[in-house]
Amino acid sequence: MRLWYFVNAHLSSLLHFPAYSCGVPAYPPYVTRVVGGEDANPHSWPWQISLQYDKSGVWAHTCGGTLIATNWVLTAAHCISSSRTYRVLLGKQNLEVEEPGSVAAAVEKIIVHEKWNTFLIVNDIALIKLAEPVEVSETIQPACLPASGALLTQDFPCYITGWGRLWTNGPISDDLQQALLPVVDHATCSQQDWWGFSVKETMVCAGGDGVVSGCNGDSGGPLNCYGANAWEVHGIVSFGSGLGCNTRKKPTVFTRVSAYIDWINEVGIANGFAAVLQK
């Protein structure tokens, strides 16, 4: 049985949730152990969002993100610029066509981690509060958060999703992509010929085979890992190698969500979180 942990009892009592549980998509993803990116099964990652900014009157995709409550989105701090106006696009498969069930949501506020460091790329996490809660549906559902402090084992099968570049310096994808990225544990990822001291305990690495990785435009999006009968977002796409997206022994590095559960809850309490979704 999955539990909803309500941070603000008054707000949560006003919300109605249909029979959708966090991390359990109405349209299951097509997941295999085959290496290689592919088009995602439409709406099978219903918590995936496109963070877009106003580019001379046209909305342009800049980063991914994860819906974690009806009016809150998790993304990377490096995706946020104070000079830009943002919106959040939910329920999308193809960014270039109109799709039933999709929603363009205005942003009320953005909270970047107070210790975000652009030089060291640490605490690369931000929360976006939507102007209005979105209605949970077959195409828009929240992801579950992992337990505080949870660590994934070496080679644990997770999936990166996003509309980022299809290859280094290649085009942005119109259709949502998914790719199997096995976890690389900290002991391996912090070795000198991997990421060395650049990767911290508050990060999680995945991939590094030189074939599949995250790329520009995937930033802020989720590392989706299945456990306890639901999908949890264990990572936020943070950085990769300047040598190229698919560099061997330079796996995609994610902000480890389980290291920031307390921060997410603190922000929620201070800002009227509707609900934090955990097992």
PDB file of C-alpha atoms in Angstrom, residues 17-238:
ATOM      1  CA  PHE A  17      -6.711  12.869  -6.305  1.00  0.00           C
ATOM      2  CA  PRO A  18      -8.228  10.321  -8.691  1.00  0.00           C
ATOM      3  CA  ALA A  19      -7.238   6.676  -8.598  1.00  0.00           C
ATOM      4  CA  TYR A  20      -3.674   7.298  -9.778  1.00  0.00           C
ATOM      5  CA  SER A  21      -0.778   6.495  -7.518  1.00  0.00           C
ATOM      6  CA  CYS A  22       2.606   8.180  -7.700  1.00  0.00           C
ATOM      7  CA  GLY A  23       5.108   6.356  -9.854  1.00  0.00           C
ATOM      8  CA  VAL A  24       2.523   4.057 -11.463  1.00  0.00           C
ATOM      9  CA  PRO A  25       1.835   5.296 -15.017  1.00  0.00           C
ATOM     10  CA  ALA A  26      -1.486   4.574 -16.687  1.00  0.00           C
ATOM     11  CA  TYR A  27       0.529   3.669 -19.801  1.00  0.00           C
ATOM     12  CA  PRO A  28       3.452   1.492 -18.685  1.00  0.00           C
ATOM     13  CA  PRO A  29       6.827   2.277 -20.238  1.00  0.00           C
ATOM     14  CA  TYR A  30       8.436  -0.105 -22.682  1.00  0.00           C
ATOM     15  CA  VAL A  31      11.563  -1.061 -20.783  1.00  0.00           C
ATOM     16  CA  THR A  32      14.194  -3.539 -21.886  1.00  0.00           C
ATOM     17  CA  ARG A  33      17.800  -4.239 -21.027  1.00  0.00           C
ATOM     18  CA  VAL A  34      18.783  -3.314 -24.567  1.00  0.00           C
ATOM     19  CA  VAL A  35      21.363  -0.515 -24.666  1.00  0.00           C
ATOM     20  CA  GLY A  36      20.398   2.456 -26.810  1.00  0.00           C
ATOM     21  CA  GLY A  37      18.032   5.399 -26.701  1.00  0.00           C
ATOM     22  CA  GLU A  38      14.577   5.083 -28.216  1.00  0.00           C
ATOM     23  CA  ASP A  39      11.244   6.851 -28.441  1.00  0.00           C
ATOM     24  CA  ALA A  40       9.347   6.411 -25.204  1.00  0.00           C
ATOM     25  CA  ASN A  41       5.943   4.764 -25.206  1.00  0.00           C
ATOM     26  CA  PRO A  42       3.640   7.820 -25.297  1.00  0.00           C
ATOM     27  CA  HIS A  43       2.748   9.125 -21.826  1.00  0.00           C
ATOM     28  CA  SER A  44       4.565   6.268 -20.081  1.00  0.00           C
ATOM     29  CA  TRP A  45       6.632   8.761 -18.062  1.00  0.00           C
ATOM     30  CA  PRO A  46       3.734  11.053 -17.075  1.00  0.00           C
ATOM     31  CA  TRP A  47       5.795  13.007 -14.526  1.00  0.00           C
ATOM     32  CA  GLN A  48       8.279  14.174 -17.160  1.00  0.00           C
ATOM     33  CA  ILE A  49       7.905  17.888 -17.925  1.00  0.00           C
ATOM     34  CA  SER A  50       9.439  20.293 -20.415  1.00  0.00           C
ATOM     35  CA  LEU A  51      10.728  23.483 -18.836  1.00  0.00           C
ATOM     36  CA  GLN A  52      10.389  26.219 -21.424  1.00  0.00           C
ATOM     37  CA  TYR A  53      11.354  29.875 -21.577  1.00  0.00           C
ATOM     38  CA  ASP A  54      10.082  32.850 -23.529  1.00  0.00           C
ATOM     39  CA  LYS A  55      12.526  33.312 -26.414  1.00  0.00           C
ATOM     40  CA  SER A  56      11.502  36.505 -28.189  1.00  0.00           C
ATOM     41  CA  GLY A  57       7.816  35.610 -27.945  1.00  0.00           C
ATOM     42  CA  VAL A  58       8.228  31.891 -28.708  1.00  0.00           C
ATOM     43  CA  TRP A  59       8.338  29.199 -26.042  1.00  0.00           C
ATOM     44  CA  ALA A  60      11.538  27.135 -26.303  1.00  0.00           C
ATOM     45  CA  HIS A  61      12.512  23.934 -24.481  1.00  0.00           C
ATOM     46  CA  THR A  62      15.526  24.364 -22.220  1.00  0.00           C
ATOM     47  CA  CYS A  63      15.424  21.586 -19.598  1.00  0.00           C
ATOM     48  CA  GLY A  64      13.492  18.657 -18.242  1.00  0.00           C
ATOM     49  CA  GLY A  65      11.973  18.219 -14.817  1.00  0.00           C
ATOM     50  CA  THR A  66       9.778  15.969 -12.705  1.00  0.00           C
ATOM     51  CA  LEU A  67       6.283  16.548 -11.365  1.00  0.00           C
ATOM     52  CA  ILE A  68       6.386  15.511  -7.689  1.00  0.00           C
ATOM     53  CA  ALA A  69       3.095  17.044  -6.512  1.00  0.00           C
ATOM     54  CA  THR A  70       0.138  18.656  -8.229  1.00  0.00           C
ATOM     55  CA  ASN A  71       1.770  22.092  -8.144  1.00  0.00           C
ATOM     56  CA  TRP A  72       5.492  21.371  -7.696  1.00  0.00           C
ATOM     57  CA  VAL A  73       8.206  20.374 -10.148  1.00  0.00           C
ATOM     58  CA  LEU A  74      11.745  19.212  -9.388  1.00  0.00           C
ATOM     59  CA  THR A  75      14.561  20.330 -11.708  1.00  0.00           C
ATOM     60  CA  ALA A  76      18.225  21.368 -11.720  1.00  0.00           C
ATOM     61  CA  ALA A  77      19.450  24.688 -10.349  1.00  0.00           C
ATOM     62  CA  HIS A  78      21.646  25.236 -13.393  1.00  0.00           C
ATOM     63  CA  CYS A  79      18.506  25.287 -15.559  1.00  0.00           C
ATOM     64  CA  ILE A  80      17.291  28.473 -13.901  1.00  0.00           C
ATOM     65  CA  SER A  81      18.130  32.033 -14.915  1.00  0.00           C
ATOM     66  CA  SER A  82      16.618  35.002 -13.113  1.00  0.00           C
ATOM     67  CA  SER A  83      16.412  36.891 -16.419  1.00  0.00           C
ATOM     68  CA  ARG A  84      14.054  34.395 -18.062  1.00  0.00           C
ATOM     69  CA  THR A  85      10.304  33.861 -17.960  1.00  0.00           C
ATOM     70  CA  TYR A  86       9.349  30.194 -17.709  1.00  0.00           C
ATOM     71  CA  ARG A  87       6.403  27.897 -18.182  1.00  0.00           C
ATOM     72  CA  VAL A  88       6.018  24.152 -17.571  1.00  0.00           C
ATOM     73  CA  LEU A  89       4.606  21.845 -20.234  1.00  0.00           C
ATOM     74  CA  LEU A  90       3.037  18.631 -18.884  1.00  0.00           C
ATOM     75  CA  GLY A  91       1.476  15.564 -20.480  1.00  0.00           C
ATOM     76  CA  LYS A  92       3.644  15.767 -23.594  1.00  0.00           C
ATOM     77  CA  GLN A  93       5.173  13.187 -25.925  1.00  0.00           C
ATOM     78  CA  ASN A  94       5.989  15.342 -28.957  1.00  0.00           C
ATOM     79  CA  LEU A  95       6.899  18.972 -28.266  1.00  0.00           C
ATOM     80  CA  GLU A  96       6.022  20.145 -31.769  1.00  0.00           C
ATOM     81  CA  VAL A  97       2.384  19.044 -32.037  1.00  0.00           C
ATOM     82  CA  GLU A  98      -0.822  19.692 -30.115  1.00  0.00           C
ATOM     83  CA  GLU A  99      -1.705  16.708 -27.940  1.00  0.00           C
ATOM     84  CA  PRO A 100      -4.905  15.971 -25.997  1.00  0.00           C
ATOM     85  CA  GLY A 101      -4.401  16.064 -22.254  1.00  0.00           C
ATOM     86  CA  SER A 102      -1.323  18.276 -22.312  1.00  0.00           C
ATOM     87  CA  VAL A 103      -1.160  21.361 -20.098  1.00  0.00           C
ATOM     88  CA  ALA A 104       0.944  24.527 -20.235  1.00  0.00           C
ATOM     89  CA  ALA A 105       1.288  25.749 -16.657  1.00  0.00           C
ATOM     90  CA  ALA A 106       2.422  29.182 -15.532  1.00  0.00           C
ATOM     91  CA  VAL A 107       5.103  29.433 -12.860  1.00  0.00           C
ATOM     92  CA  GLU A 108       4.427  31.163  -9.537  1.00  0.00           C
ATOM     93  CA  LYS A 109       7.904  30.917  -8.021  1.00  0.00           C
ATOM     94  CA  ILE A 110      11.220  29.111  -8.369  1.00  0.00           C
ATOM     95  CA  ILE A 111      13.329  28.139  -5.370  1.00  0.00           C
ATOM     96  CA  VAL A 112      16.973  27.332  -6.110  1.00  0.00           C
ATOM     97  CA  HIS A 113      18.985  25.560  -3.414  1.00  0.00           C
ATOM     98  CA  GLU A 114      20.600  28.235  -1.265  1.00  0.00           C
ATOM     99  CA  LYS A 115      23.982  26.486  -1.499  1.00  0.00           C
ATOM    100  CA  TRP A 116      23.955  25.932  -5.256  1.00  0.00           C
ATOM    101  CA  ASN A 117      27.531  26.366  -6.462  1.00  0.00           C
ATOM    102  CA  THR A 118      28.000  26.924 -10.190  1.00  0.00           C
ATOM    103  CA  PHE A 119      31.769  26.351 -10.024  1.00  0.00           C
ATOM    104  CA  LEU A 120      31.714  23.016  -8.186  1.00  0.00           C
ATOM    105  CA  ILE A 121      28.272  22.061  -9.586  1.00  0.00           C
ATOM    106  CA  VAL A 122      27.045  21.010  -6.149  1.00  0.00           C
ATOM    107  CA  ASN A 123      23.502  21.281  -4.758  1.00  0.00           C
ATOM    108  CA  ASP A 124      22.217  21.409  -8.326  1.00  0.00           C
ATOM    109  CA  ILE A 125      18.560  21.269  -7.415  1.00  0.00           C
ATOM    110  CA  ALA A 126      15.567  23.612  -7.648  1.00  0.00           C
ATOM    111  CA  LEU A 127      11.836  23.486  -7.052  1.00  0.00           C
ATOM    112  CA  ILE A 128       9.257  25.175  -9.258  1.00  0.00           C
ATOM    113  CA  LYS A 129       5.857  26.063  -7.837  1.00  0.00           C
ATOM    114  CA  LEU A 130       3.123  26.170 -10.456  1.00  0.00           C
ATOM    115  CA  ALA A 131       0.640  29.024 -10.417  1.00  0.00           C
ATOM    116  CA  GLU A 132      -2.231  26.514 -10.150  1.00  0.00           C
ATOM    117  CA  PRO A 133      -2.313  22.792  -9.300  1.00  0.00           C
ATOM    118  CA  VAL A 134      -2.664  20.526 -12.322  1.00  0.00           C
ATOM    119  CA  GLU A 135      -5.275  17.810 -12.522  1.00  0.00           C
ATOM    120  CA  VAL A 136      -3.836  14.319 -12.266  1.00  0.00           C
ATOM    121  CA  SER A 137      -4.821  12.255 -15.296  1.00  0.00           C
ATOM    122  CA  GLU A 138      -3.694   9.405 -17.531  1.00  0.00           C
ATOM    123  CA  THR A 139      -1.098  11.696 -19.086  1.00  0.00           C
ATOM    124  CA  ILE A 140      -0.079  13.752 -16.038  1.00  0.00           C
ATOM    125  CA  GLN A 141       0.965  11.932 -12.882  1.00  0.00           C
ATOM    126  CA  PRO A 142       3.573  12.574 -10.202  1.00  0.00           C
ATOM    127  CA  ALA A 143       6.659  10.465  -9.613  1.00  0.00           C
ATOM    128  CA  CYS A 144       7.465   9.040  -6.217  1.00  0.00           C
ATOM    129  CA  LEU A 145      10.457  10.262  -4.251  1.00  0.00           C
ATOM    130  CA  PRO A 146      12.952   7.774  -2.800  1.00  0.00           C
ATOM    131  CA  ALA A 147      13.476   7.316   0.912  1.00  0.00           C
ATOM    132  CA  SER A 148      15.869   9.794   2.473  1.00  0.00           C
ATOM    133  CA  GLY A 149      19.443   8.575   2.121  1.00  0.00           C
ATOM    134  CA  ALA A 150      18.587   5.707  -0.230  1.00  0.00           C
ATOM    135  CA  LEU A 151      21.518   4.465  -2.339  1.00  0.00           C
ATOM    136  CA  LEU A 152      21.363   2.377  -5.488  1.00  0.00           C
ATOM    137  CA  THR A 153      23.704  -0.532  -6.086  1.00  0.00           C
ATOM    138  CA  GLN A 154      26.187  -0.906  -8.936  1.00  0.00           C
ATOM    139  CA  ASP A 155      24.444  -1.656 -12.267  1.00  0.00           C
ATOM    140  CA  PHE A 156      20.956  -1.010 -10.891  1.00  0.00           C
ATOM    141  CA  PRO A 157      18.844  -0.506 -14.050  1.00  0.00           C
ATOM    142  CA  CYS A 158      17.491   3.025 -14.305  1.00  0.00           C
ATOM    143  CA  TYR A 159      16.171   5.039 -17.241  1.00  0.00           C
ATOM    144  CA  ILE A 160      16.933   8.576 -18.293  1.00  0.00           C
ATOM    145  CA  THR A 161      14.165  10.415 -20.126  1.00  0.00           C
ATOM    146  CA  GLY A 162      14.123  13.713 -21.948  1.00  0.00           C
ATOM    147  CA  TRP A 163      13.995  15.753 -25.143  1.00  0.00           C
ATOM    148  CA  GLY A 164      17.724  16.486 -25.190  1.00  0.00           C
ATOM    149  CA  ARG A 165      20.118  16.247 -28.115  1.00  0.00           C
ATOM    150  CA  LEU A 166      20.103  12.869 -29.847  1.00  0.00           C
ATOM    151  CA  TRP A 167      23.920  12.917 -30.009  1.00  0.00           C
ATOM    152  CA  THR A 168      26.748  15.344 -29.248  1.00  0.00           C
ATOM    153  CA  ASN A 169      26.009  18.606 -31.107  1.00  0.00           C
ATOM    154  CA  GLY A 170      23.007  16.878 -32.707  1.00  0.00           C
ATOM    155  CA  PRO A 171      19.393  18.057 -32.880  1.00  0.00           C
ATOM    156  CA  ILE A 172      16.975  18.281 -29.976  1.00  0.00           C
ATOM    157  CA  SER A 173      14.448  15.446 -30.098  1.00  0.00           C
ATOM    158  CA  ASP A 174      10.813  16.217 -30.845  1.00  0.00           C
ATOM    159  CA  ASP A 175       9.642  12.957 -29.234  1.00  0.00           C
ATOM    160  CA  LEU A 176      10.391  12.050 -25.647  1.00  0.00           C
ATOM    161  CA  GLN A 177      13.356   9.691 -25.502  1.00  0.00           C
ATOM    162  CA  GLN A 178      14.278   7.046 -22.962  1.00  0.00           C
ATOM    163  CA  ALA A 179      17.485   5.105 -22.457  1.00  0.00           C
ATOM    164  CA  LEU A 180      18.710   2.467 -20.060  1.00  0.00           C
ATOM    165  CA  LEU A 181      21.461   3.871 -17.828  1.00  0.00           C
ATOM    166  CA  PRO A 182      22.755   1.421 -15.228  1.00  0.00           C
ATOM    167  CA  VAL A 183      23.933   3.013 -11.992  1.00  0.00           C
ATOM    168  CA  VAL A 184      27.660   3.432 -11.388  1.00  0.00           C
ATOM    169  CA  ASP A 185      28.312   3.348  -7.647  1.00  0.00           C
ATOM    170  CA  HIS A 186      30.227   6.154  -5.960  1.00  0.00           C
ATOM    171  CA  ALA A 187      33.326   4.034  -5.351  1.00  0.00           C
ATOM    172  CA  THR A 188      33.670   3.465  -9.089  1.00  0.00           C
ATOM    173  CA  CYS A 189      32.530   6.869 -10.323  1.00  0.00           C
ATOM    174  CA  SER A 190      34.948   8.714  -8.034  1.00  0.00           C
ATOM    175  CA  GLN A 191      37.978   6.816  -9.332  1.00  0.00           C
ATOM    176  CA  GLN A 192      40.612   9.027 -10.953  1.00  0.00           C
ATOM    177  CA  ASP A 193      40.009   7.752 -14.504  1.00  0.00           C
ATOM    178  CA  TRP A 194      36.266   8.223 -14.089  1.00  0.00           C
ATOM    179  CA  TRP A 195      35.019  11.493 -12.537  1.00  0.00           C
ATOM    180  CA  GLY A 196      37.466  11.612  -9.625  1.00  0.00           C
ATOM    181  CA  PHE A 197      36.872  14.337  -7.056  1.00  0.00           C
ATOM    182  CA  SER A 198      34.271  16.023  -9.279  1.00  0.00           C
ATOM    183  CA  VAL A 199      31.581  13.588  -8.159  1.00  0.00           C
ATOM    184  CA  LYS A 200      30.329  14.035  -4.596  1.00  0.00           C
ATOM    185  CA  GLU A 201      28.370  11.831  -2.217  1.00  0.00           C
ATOM    186  CA  THR A 202      25.282  13.928  -2.995  1.00  0.00           C
ATOM    187  CA  MET A 203      25.408  12.786  -6.626  1.00  0.00           C
ATOM    188  CA  VAL A 204      24.638   9.569  -8.462  1.00  0.00           C
ATOM    189  CA  CYS A 205      26.289   8.420 -11.688  1.00  0.00           C
ATOM    190  CA  ALA A 206      24.691   6.303 -14.400  1.00  0.00           C
ATOM    191  CA  GLY A 207      25.924   5.067 -17.761  1.00  0.00           C
ATOM    192  CA  GLY A 208      29.523   5.604 -18.837  1.00  0.00           C
ATOM    193  CA  ASP A 209      29.704   2.890 -21.504  1.00  0.00           C
ATOM    194  CA  GLY A 210      30.587   5.431 -24.187  1.00  0.00           C
ATOM    195  CA  VAL A 211      27.400   4.617 -26.091  1.00  0.00           C
ATOM    196  CA  VAL A 212      24.385   5.977 -24.177  1.00  0.00           C
ATOM    197  CA  SER A 213      24.124   9.069 -21.991  1.00  0.00           C
ATOM    198  CA  GLY A 214      22.215  12.190 -21.230  1.00  0.00           C
ATOM    199  CA  CYS A 215      22.935  15.206 -23.425  1.00  0.00           C
ATOM    200  CA  ASN A 216      22.204  18.940 -23.701  1.00  0.00           C
ATOM    201  CA  GLY A 217      18.500  19.540 -23.134  1.00  0.00           C
ATOM    202  CA  ASP A 218      18.111  16.563 -20.787  1.00  0.00           C
ATOM    203  CA  SER A 219      19.310  18.665 -17.843  1.00  0.00           C
ATOM    204  CA  GLY A 220      16.925  18.814 -14.922  1.00  0.00           C
ATOM    205  CA  GLY A 221      15.118  15.657 -16.010  1.00  0.00           C
ATOM    206  CA  PRO A 222      14.697  12.472 -13.996  1.00  0.00           C
ATOM    207  CA  LEU A 223      16.666   9.296 -13.469  1.00  0.00           C
ATOM    208  CA  ASN A 224      13.758   6.851 -13.213  1.00  0.00           C
ATOM    209  CA  CYS A 225      14.361   3.742 -11.127  1.00  0.00           C
ATOM    210  CA  TYR A 226      11.805   1.043 -10.360  1.00  0.00           C
ATOM    211  CA  GLY A 227      11.386  -0.293  -6.848  1.00  0.00           C
ATOM    212  CA  ALA A 228       8.616  -1.375  -4.471  1.00  0.00           C
ATOM    213  CA  ASN A 229       6.088  -1.586  -7.339  1.00  0.00           C
ATOM    214  CA  ALA A 230       6.509   2.027  -8.469  1.00  0.00           C
ATOM    215  CA  TRP A 231       8.911   4.354 -10.265  1.00  0.00           C
ATOM    216  CA  GLU A 232      10.966   6.722  -8.148  1.00  0.00           C
ATOM    217  CA  VAL A 233      13.006   9.697  -9.314  1.00  0.00           C
ATOM    218  CA  HIS A 234      16.476   9.021  -7.902  1.00  0.00           C
ATOM    219  CA  GLY A 235      18.351  11.638  -9.874  1.00  0.00           C
ATOM    220  CA  ILE A 236      18.196  15.052 -11.563  1.00  0.00           C
ATOM    221  CA  VAL A 237      20.358  15.362 -14.678  1.00  0.00           C
ATOM    222  CA  SER A 238      23.220  17.652 -13.656  1.00  0.00           C
TER     223      SER A 238
END
